[in-house]
Coordinates of C-alpha atoms and ligand atoms in Angstrom, one line a residue:
X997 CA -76.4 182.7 156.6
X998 CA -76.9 180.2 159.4
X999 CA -76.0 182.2 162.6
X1000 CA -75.6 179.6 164.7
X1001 CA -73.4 177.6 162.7
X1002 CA -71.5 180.7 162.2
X1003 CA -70.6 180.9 165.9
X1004 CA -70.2 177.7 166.1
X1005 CA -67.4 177.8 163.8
X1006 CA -66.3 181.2 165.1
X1007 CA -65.7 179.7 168.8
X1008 CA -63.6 176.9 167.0
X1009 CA -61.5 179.7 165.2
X1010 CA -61.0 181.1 168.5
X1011 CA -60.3 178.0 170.5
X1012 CA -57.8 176.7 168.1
X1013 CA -54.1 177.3 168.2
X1014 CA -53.6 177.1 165.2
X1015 CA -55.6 178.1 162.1
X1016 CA -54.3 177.5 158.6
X1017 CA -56.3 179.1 155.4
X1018 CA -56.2 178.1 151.6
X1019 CA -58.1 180.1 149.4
X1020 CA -59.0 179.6 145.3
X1021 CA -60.1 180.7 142.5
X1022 CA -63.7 181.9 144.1
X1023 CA -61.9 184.5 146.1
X1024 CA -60.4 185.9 143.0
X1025 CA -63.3 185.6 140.9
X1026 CA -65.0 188.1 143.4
X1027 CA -62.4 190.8 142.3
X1028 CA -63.6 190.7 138.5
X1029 CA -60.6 188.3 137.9
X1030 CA -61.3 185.8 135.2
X1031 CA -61.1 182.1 136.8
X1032 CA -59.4 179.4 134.6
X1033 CA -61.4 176.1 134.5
X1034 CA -65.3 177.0 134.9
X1035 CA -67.8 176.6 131.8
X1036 CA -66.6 179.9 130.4
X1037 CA -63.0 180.0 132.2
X1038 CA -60.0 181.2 130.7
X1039 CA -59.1 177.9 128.9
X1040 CA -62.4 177.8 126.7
X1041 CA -60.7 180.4 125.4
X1042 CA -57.1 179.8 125.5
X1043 CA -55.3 176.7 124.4
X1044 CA -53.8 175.7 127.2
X1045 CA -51.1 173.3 125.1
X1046 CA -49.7 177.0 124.3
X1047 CA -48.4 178.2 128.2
X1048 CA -47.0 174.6 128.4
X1049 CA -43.5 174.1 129.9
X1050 CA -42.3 172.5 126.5
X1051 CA -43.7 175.3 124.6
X1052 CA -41.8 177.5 126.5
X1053 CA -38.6 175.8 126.2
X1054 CA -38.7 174.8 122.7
X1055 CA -40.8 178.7 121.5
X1056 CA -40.1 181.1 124.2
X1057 CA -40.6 184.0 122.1
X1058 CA -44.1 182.7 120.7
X1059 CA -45.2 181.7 124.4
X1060 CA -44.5 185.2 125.2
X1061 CA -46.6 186.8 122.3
X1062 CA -49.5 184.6 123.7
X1063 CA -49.1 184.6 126.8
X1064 CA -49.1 189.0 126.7
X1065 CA -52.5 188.8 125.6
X1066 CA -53.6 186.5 128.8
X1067 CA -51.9 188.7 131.5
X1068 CA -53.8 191.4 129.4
X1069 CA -56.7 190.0 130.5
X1070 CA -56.1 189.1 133.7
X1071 CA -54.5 192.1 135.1
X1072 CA -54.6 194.5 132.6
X1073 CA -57.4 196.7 134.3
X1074 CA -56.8 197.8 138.1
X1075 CA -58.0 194.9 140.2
X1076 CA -58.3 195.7 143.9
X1077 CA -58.6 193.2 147.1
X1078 CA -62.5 192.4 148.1
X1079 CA -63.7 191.7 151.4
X1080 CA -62.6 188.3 151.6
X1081 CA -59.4 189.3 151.4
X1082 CA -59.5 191.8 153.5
X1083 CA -61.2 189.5 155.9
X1084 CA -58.6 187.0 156.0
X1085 CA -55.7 189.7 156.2
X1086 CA -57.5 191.5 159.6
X1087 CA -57.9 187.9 161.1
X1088 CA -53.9 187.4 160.5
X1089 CA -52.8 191.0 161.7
X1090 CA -55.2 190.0 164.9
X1091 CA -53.1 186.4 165.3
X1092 CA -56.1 184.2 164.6
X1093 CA -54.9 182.8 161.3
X1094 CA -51.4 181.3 161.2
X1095 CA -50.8 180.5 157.9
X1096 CA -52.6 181.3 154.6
X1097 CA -52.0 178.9 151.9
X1098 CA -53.2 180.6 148.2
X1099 CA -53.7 179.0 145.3
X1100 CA -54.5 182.2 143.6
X1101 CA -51.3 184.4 141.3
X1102 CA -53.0 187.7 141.6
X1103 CA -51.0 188.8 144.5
X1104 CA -54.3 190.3 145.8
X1105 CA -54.0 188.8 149.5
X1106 CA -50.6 190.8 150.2
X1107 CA -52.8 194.0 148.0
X1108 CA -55.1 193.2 151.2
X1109 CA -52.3 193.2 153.5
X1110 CA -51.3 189.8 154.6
X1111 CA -47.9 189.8 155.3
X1112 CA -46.2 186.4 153.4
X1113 CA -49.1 184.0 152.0
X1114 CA -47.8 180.5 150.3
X1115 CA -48.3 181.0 146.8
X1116 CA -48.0 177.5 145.5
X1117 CA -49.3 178.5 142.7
X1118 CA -46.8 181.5 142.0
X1119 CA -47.5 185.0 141.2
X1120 CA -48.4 186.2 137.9
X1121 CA -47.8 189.7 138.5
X1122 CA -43.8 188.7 138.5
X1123 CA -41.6 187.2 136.3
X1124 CA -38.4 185.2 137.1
X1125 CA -35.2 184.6 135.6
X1126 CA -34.6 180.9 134.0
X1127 CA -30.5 181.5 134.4
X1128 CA -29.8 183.1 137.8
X1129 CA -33.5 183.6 139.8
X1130 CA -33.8 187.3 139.3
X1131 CA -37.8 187.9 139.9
X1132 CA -39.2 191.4 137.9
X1133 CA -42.1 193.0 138.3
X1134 CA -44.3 191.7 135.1
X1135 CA -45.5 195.5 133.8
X1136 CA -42.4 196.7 132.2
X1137 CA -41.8 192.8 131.0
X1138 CA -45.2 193.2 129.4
X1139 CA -44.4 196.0 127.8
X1140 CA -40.9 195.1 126.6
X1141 CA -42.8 191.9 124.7
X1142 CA -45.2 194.7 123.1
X1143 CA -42.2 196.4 121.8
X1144 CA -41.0 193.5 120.2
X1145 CA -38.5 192.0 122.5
X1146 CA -39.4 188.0 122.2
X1147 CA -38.3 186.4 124.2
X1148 CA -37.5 189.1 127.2
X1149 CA -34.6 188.4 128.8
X1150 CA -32.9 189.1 132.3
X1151 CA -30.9 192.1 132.7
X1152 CA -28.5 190.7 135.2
X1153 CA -27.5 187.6 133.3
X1154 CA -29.1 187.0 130.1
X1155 CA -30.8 184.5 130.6
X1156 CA -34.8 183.9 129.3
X1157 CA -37.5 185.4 131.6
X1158 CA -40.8 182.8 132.6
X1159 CA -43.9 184.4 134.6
X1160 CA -43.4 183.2 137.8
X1161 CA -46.0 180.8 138.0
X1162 CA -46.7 177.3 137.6
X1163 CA -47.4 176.2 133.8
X1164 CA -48.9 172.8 132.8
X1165 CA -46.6 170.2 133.0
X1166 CA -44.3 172.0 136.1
X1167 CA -44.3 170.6 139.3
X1168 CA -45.5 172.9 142.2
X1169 CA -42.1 174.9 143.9
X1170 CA -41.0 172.1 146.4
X1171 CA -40.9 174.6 149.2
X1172 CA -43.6 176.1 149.0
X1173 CA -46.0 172.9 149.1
X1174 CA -43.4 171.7 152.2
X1175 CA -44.3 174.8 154.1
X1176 CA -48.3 174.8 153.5
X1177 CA -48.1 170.9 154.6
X1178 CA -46.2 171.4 157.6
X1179 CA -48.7 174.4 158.3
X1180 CA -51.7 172.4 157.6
X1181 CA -50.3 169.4 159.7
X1182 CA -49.6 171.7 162.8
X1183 CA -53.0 173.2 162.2
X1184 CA -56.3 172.7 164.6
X1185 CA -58.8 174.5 162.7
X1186 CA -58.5 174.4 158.5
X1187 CA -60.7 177.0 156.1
X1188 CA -61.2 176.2 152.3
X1189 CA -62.5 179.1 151.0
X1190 CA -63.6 179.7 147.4
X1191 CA -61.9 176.2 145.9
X1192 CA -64.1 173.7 144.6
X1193 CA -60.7 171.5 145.9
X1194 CA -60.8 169.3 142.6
X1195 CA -57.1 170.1 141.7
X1196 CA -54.3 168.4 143.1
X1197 CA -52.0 168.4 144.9
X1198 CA -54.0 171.7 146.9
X1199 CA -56.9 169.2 147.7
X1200 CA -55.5 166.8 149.7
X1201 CA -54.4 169.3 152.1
X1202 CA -57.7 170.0 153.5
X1203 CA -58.5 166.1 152.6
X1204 CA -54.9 165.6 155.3
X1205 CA -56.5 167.7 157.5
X1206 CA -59.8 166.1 157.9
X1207 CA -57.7 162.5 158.6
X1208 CA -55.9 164.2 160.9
X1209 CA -58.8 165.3 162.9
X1210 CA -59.2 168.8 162.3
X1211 CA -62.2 171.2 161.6
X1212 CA -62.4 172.0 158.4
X1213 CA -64.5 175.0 156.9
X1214 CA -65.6 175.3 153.9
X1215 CA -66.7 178.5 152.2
X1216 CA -67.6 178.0 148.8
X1217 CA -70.5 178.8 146.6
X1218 CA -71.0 175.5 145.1
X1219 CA -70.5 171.9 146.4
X1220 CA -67.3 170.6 146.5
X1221 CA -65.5 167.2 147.0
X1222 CA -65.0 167.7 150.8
X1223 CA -68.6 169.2 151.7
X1224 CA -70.0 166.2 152.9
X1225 CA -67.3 165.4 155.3
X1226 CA -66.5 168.9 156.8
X1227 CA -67.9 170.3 159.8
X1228 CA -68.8 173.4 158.5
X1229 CA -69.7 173.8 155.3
X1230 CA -71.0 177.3 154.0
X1231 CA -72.4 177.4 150.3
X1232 CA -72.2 181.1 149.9
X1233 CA -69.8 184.0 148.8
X1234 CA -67.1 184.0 150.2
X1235 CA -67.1 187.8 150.7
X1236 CA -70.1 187.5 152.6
X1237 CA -69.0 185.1 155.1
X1238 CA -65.4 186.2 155.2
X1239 CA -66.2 189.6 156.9
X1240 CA -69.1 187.8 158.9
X1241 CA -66.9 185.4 160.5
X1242 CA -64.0 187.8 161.1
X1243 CA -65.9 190.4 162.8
X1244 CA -67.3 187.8 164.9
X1245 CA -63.7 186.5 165.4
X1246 CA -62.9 189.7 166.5
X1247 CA -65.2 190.5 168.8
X1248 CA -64.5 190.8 172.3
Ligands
LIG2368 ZN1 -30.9 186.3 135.4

């Protein structure tokens, strides 16, 4: 790791007053999870037509038997927070980072400790209610499925029980992308960490943020669309850096 850029970047952190973070599918991937679009991602192996939103309205009880088997293998053995997210929870506890901005549904950042991330993707380890809101922790839903209950349905109203997250063909929860664009637009210093920032709408946040004139950081192993126009850019793992660039944060 480049020292010097590291402080460089660190005394922007620290300067700033604000700091807004958006992690991806790298900072999950370094907790064992799965990731979804790589070479040998989650849909090379599932058909992603079936955990469409017009699968789930029109076969809710066959979206559910499928859809068992991919929670299965995304949270069906323990998964604990790694550095980076513990990282990026010590530098909010310590009021450097304002606002972080997840595109992630493992709920591992709040696992870490972060107090109320925007989850614009969802969360995947809830469900929620399609008549009356209700959100459910997804185990016992899970397990309700197993047993044959297709599709599993609230116990307050009835009504047919989604994972909380956003399938194909959903639009992203309107208040949750309002919040992480006001965040990002009141924001001095913006980190991209483990997000290749191909998929919209999450990358033109840090793309806003550039146009606006702030420093954007990029953690990420791999090139991505904004590397040539950022003022840091560090191609490495993200729980490397994380920890590096926190304690350096942090120190006094
Ligand atoms: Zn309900």
């Amino acid at each position: 790791m480049d020292r010097r850029k590291l402080s460089s970047a660190v005394e922007a952190i620290r300067e700033a007053d604000s700091v807004v973070a958006m992690t991806g599918a790298g900072v999950s991937s370094a907790s064992g999870i799965p990731d979804f679009r790589s070479d040998d991602g989650i849909w090379t192996r599932y058909d992603p037509n079936a955990f469409h939103i017009s699968r789930f309205r029109t076969d809710p009880g066959g979206f559910w038997n499928e859809r068992v088997e991919l929670i299965e293998e995304l949270f069906g053995k323990a998964i604990e927070p790694n550095a980076a997210h513990v990282a990026l929870a010590e530098l909010e506890s310590a009021e450097y980072l304002d606002t972080l901005i997840t595109q992630n549904i493992d709920g591992l950042h709040q696992a870490a400790g972060s107090e109320k991330p925007i989850e614009i993707h969802g969360n995947g380890q809830r469900a929620v209610c399609t008549g009356c809101d209700s959100r459910f922790g997804i185990d016992p839903i899970v397990e309700r499925v197993e047993s044959g209950e297709t599709p599993p349905t609230c116990e307050r109203c009835g009504g047919i029980l989604k994972p909380d997250v956003v399938l194909f063909g959903e639009s992203l929860p309107k208040s949750a992308l309002l919040e992480a664009q006001a965040a990002s637009r009141d924001a001095d210093v913006f980190l991209a960490i483990g997000s290749s920032l191909t998929v919209e709408p999450a990358a033109s946040l840090p793309r806003h943020a550039l146009d606006r004139g702030e420093v954007l950081v990029i953690v990420n192993l791999d090139r991505t669309e904004l590397s040539d126009r950022a003022d840091y850019d560090f191609r490495a793992d993200v729980t490397d850096v994380l920890p590096a660039l926190t304690e350096a944060v942090l120190q006094e």
